[in-house]
Coordinates of C-alpha atoms in Angstrom, one line a residue:
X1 CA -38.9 49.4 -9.8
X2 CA -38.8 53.2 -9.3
X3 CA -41.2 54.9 -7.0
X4 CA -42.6 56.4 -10.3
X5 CA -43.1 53.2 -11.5
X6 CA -45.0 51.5 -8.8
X7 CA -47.4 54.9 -8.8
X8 CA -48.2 53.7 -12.1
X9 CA -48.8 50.6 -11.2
X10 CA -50.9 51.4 -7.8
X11 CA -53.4 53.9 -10.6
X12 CA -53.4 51.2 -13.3
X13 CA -54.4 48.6 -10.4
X14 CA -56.9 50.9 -8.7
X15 CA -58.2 52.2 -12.5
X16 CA -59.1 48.2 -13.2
X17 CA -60.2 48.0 -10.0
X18 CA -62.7 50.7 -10.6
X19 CA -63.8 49.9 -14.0
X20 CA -64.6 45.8 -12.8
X21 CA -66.9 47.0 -9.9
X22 CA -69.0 49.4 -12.5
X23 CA -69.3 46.3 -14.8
X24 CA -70.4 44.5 -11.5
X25 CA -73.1 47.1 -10.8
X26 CA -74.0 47.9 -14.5
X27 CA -74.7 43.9 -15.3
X28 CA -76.7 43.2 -11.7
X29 CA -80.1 42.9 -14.2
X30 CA -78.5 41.8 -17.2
X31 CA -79.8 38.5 -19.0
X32 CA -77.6 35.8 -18.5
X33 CA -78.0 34.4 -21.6
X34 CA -77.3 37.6 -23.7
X35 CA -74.2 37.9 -20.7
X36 CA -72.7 34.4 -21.5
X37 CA -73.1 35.4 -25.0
X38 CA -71.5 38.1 -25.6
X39 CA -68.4 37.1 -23.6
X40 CA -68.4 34.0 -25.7
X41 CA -68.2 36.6 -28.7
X42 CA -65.8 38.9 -27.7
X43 CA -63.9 37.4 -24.3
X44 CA -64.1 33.7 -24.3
X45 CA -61.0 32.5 -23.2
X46 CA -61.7 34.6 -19.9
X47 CA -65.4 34.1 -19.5
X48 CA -63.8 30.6 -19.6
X49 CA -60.6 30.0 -17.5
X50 CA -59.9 33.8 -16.2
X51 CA -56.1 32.2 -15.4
X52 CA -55.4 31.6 -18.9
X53 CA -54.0 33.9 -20.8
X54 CA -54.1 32.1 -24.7
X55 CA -56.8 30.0 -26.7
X56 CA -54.1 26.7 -26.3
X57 CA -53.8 27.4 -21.9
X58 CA -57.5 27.5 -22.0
X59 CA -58.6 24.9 -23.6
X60 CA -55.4 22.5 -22.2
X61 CA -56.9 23.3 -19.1
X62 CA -59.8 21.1 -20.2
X63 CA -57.0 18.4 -19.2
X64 CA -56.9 18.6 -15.5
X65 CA -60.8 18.3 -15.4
X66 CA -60.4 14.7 -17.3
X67 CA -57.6 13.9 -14.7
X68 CA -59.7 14.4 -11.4
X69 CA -63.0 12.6 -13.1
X70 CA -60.3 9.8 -14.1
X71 CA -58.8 9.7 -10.7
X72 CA -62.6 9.6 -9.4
X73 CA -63.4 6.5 -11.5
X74 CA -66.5 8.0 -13.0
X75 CA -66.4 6.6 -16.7
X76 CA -65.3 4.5 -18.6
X77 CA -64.9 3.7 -22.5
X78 CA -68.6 3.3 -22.9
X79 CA -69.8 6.4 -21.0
X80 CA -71.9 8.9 -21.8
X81 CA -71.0 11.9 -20.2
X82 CA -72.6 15.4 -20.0
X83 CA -71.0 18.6 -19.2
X84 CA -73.3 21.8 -17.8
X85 CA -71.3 24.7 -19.0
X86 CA -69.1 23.3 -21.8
X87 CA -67.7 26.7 -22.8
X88 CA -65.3 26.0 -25.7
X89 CA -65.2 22.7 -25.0
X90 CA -62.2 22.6 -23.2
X91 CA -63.0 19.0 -21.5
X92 CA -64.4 16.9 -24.0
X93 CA -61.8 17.8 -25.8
X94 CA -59.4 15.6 -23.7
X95 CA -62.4 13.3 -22.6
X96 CA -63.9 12.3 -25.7
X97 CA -61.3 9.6 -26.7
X98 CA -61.7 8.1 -23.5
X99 CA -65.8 7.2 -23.9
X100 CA -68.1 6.7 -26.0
X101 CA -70.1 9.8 -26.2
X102 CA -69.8 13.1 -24.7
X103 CA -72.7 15.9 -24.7
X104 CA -71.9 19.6 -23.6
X105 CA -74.8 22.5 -22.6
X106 CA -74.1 25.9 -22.5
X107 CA -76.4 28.5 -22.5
X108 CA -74.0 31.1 -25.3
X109 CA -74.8 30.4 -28.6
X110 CA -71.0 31.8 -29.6
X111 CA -69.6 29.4 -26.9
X112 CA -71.7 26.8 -28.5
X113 CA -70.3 27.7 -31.9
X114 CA -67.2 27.7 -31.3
X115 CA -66.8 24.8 -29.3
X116 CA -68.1 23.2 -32.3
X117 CA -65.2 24.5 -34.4
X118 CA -62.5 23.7 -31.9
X119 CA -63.7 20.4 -31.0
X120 CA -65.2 18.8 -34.2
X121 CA -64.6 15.1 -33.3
X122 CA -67.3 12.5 -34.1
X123 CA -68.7 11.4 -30.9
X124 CA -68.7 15.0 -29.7
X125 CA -72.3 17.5 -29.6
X126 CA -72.8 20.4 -28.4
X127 CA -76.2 22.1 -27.9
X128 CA -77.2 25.5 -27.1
X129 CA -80.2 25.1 -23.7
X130 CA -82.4 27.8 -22.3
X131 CA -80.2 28.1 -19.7
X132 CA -83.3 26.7 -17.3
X133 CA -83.3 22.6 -17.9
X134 CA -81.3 19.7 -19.8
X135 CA -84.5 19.3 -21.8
X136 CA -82.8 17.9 -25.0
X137 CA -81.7 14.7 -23.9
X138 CA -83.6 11.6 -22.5
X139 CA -84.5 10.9 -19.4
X140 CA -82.3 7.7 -17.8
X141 CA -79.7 8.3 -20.9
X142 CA -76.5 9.7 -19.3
X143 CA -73.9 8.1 -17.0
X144 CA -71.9 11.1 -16.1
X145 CA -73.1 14.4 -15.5
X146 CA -70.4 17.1 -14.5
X147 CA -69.8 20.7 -14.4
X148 CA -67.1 23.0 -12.9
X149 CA -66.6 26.9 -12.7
X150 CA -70.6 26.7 -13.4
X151 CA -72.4 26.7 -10.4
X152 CA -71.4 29.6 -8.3
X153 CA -72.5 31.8 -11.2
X154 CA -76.0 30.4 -11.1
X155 CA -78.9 31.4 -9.0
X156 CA -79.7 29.3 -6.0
X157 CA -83.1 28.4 -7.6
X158 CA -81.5 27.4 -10.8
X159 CA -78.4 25.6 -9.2
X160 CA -81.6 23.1 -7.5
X161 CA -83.4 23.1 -10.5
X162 CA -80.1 21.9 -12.4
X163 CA -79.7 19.1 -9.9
X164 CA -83.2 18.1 -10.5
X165 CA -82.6 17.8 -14.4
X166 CA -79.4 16.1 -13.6
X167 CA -81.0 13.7 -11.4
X168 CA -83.4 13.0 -14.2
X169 CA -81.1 12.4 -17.0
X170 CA -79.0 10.4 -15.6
X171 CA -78.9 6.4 -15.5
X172 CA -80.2 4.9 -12.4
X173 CA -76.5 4.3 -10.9
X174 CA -75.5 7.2 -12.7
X175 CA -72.9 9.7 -11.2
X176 CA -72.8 14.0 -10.5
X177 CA -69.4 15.5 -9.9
X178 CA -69.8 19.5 -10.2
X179 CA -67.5 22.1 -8.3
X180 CA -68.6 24.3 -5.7
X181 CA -67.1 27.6 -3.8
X182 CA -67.3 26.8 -0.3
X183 CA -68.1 29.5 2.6
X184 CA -68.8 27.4 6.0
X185 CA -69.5 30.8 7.8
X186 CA -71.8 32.7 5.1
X187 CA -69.6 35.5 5.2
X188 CA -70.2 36.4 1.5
X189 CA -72.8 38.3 0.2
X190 CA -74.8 37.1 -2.4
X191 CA -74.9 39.1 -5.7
X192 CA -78.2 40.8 -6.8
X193 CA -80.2 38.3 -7.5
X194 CA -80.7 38.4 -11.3
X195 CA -76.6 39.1 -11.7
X196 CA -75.3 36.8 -14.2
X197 CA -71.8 36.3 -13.1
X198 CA -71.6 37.2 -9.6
X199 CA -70.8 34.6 -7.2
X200 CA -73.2 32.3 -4.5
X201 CA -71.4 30.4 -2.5
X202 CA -72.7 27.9 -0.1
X203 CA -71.4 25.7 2.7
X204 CA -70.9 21.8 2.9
X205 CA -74.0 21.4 4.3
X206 CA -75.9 23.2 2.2
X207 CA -75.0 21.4 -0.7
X208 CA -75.2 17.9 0.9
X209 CA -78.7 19.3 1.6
X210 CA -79.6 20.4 -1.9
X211 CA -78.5 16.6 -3.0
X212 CA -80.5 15.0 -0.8
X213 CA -83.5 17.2 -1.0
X214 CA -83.1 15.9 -5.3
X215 CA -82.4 12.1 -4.3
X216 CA -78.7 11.9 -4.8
X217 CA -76.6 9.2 -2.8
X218 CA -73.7 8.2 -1.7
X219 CA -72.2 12.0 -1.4
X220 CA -68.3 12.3 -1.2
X221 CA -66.4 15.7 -1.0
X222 CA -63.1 15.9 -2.4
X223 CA -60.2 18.7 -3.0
X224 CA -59.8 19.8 -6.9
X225 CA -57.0 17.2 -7.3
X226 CA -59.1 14.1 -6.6
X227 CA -57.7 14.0 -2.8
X228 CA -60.0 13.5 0.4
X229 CA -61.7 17.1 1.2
X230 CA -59.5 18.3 3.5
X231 CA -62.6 19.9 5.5
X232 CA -60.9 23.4 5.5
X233 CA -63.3 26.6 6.3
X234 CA -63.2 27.5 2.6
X235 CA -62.1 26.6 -1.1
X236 CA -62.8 24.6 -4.3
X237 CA -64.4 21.5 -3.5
X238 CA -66.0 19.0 -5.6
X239 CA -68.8 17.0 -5.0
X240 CA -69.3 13.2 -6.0
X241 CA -73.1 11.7 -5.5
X242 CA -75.0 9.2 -6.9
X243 CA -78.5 8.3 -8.6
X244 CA -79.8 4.9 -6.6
X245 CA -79.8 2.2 -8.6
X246 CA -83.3 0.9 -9.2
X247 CA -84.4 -1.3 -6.6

């Protein structure tokens, strides 16, 4: 590379640089539901997986997720499993041959839509929700609820409130496994609070706390492959709990 060359690449990098932090600050208010949608519209695969860089990465990706819920032995052929977040369905794809019903909530109606198209399969549905509760399904009627890349996005209210909902749809004995950005030391700043994409991250205990404060049980932390949480200051960790059985 020539020194002309890596000039252009130090203005291109600070020119992209500049352009994502006035999207930050020009989307603090925006509606998250008219956000999500119109990234599902015109930049799914990113809103999605920002590492992929094609429609076949993205939703192949869905793979990996199956792979650590496998390795977690949270279903099984007769599960019924709900995703918060489902994008474009890159999961069920891989998941729905492996249960016997799987559900996925986002709040785009174009993610909804074409999820639909890319995953048509049978025991497959996905519904567009208000973005607030899991409203349309029954109380006591899912085994596994899960979502990843989901929850750092949310507000801290609505991350509780999604627990709740959780917590009420699924099965007494029922499983939660949803990925979290971990910062033990609270060293980042929260977004505005209305931002729709901007990231809250939260500490071990202040997840563990959130469970308990909604009933879960039986929390376990883990690394993104499936291995023991390797209780590092920060990463991706996901969280395992359980809904008691009834007594």
């Amino acid at each position: 590379m020539t020194a002309s060359d890596g000039r252009q690449s130090s203005v291109r990098t600070r020119l992209r640089r500049s352009v994502s932090d006035l999207k930050y600050r020009l989307l603090a208010r925006a509606p998250s539901k008219r956000y999500w949608d119109l990234m599902g519209r015109f930049k799914p695969i990113g809103a999605v997986t920002s590492e992929c860089k094609n429609l076949t990465d993205s939703m192949d990706s869905g793979k990996k997720v199956v792979d650590l819920l496998k390795a977690l032995d949270t279903f099984n052929e007769t599960s019924v499993t709900l995703d918060i977040g489902s994008g474009l369905g890159r999961v069920e794809r891989h998941l729905a041959p492996l249960v016997g019903r799987c559900y996925g909530a986002d709040i785009s109606p174009s993610m909804v839509g074409k999820a639909r198209r890319l995953v048509p399969f049978e025991n497959v549905e996905f519904t567009c929700t208000n973005g607030n509760d899991l409203a349309p399904w029954n109380d006591s009627s899912i085994d596994l609820v899960f979502s990843f890349l989901v929850f750092q996005h949310l507000q801290r209210g609505q991350a509780e409130e999604y627990l709740n909902a959780a917590f009420a749809k699924l099965r007494p004995g029922g499983t939660i496994v949803f990925h979290m950005m971990i910062d033990e030391d609270h060293v980042h700043a929260d977004p505005p609070p209305s931002h729709p994409y901007g990231l809250r991250l939260y500490s071990r205990g202040d997840v563990r706390g959130l469970l308990a404060r909604v009933g879960f049980a039986d929390v376990s932390t883990h690394e993104m492959d499936g291995g023991p949480d390797q209780l590092q200051s920060d990463g991706d960790i996901v969280f395992v709990a359980k809904r008691p059985p009834t007594p």
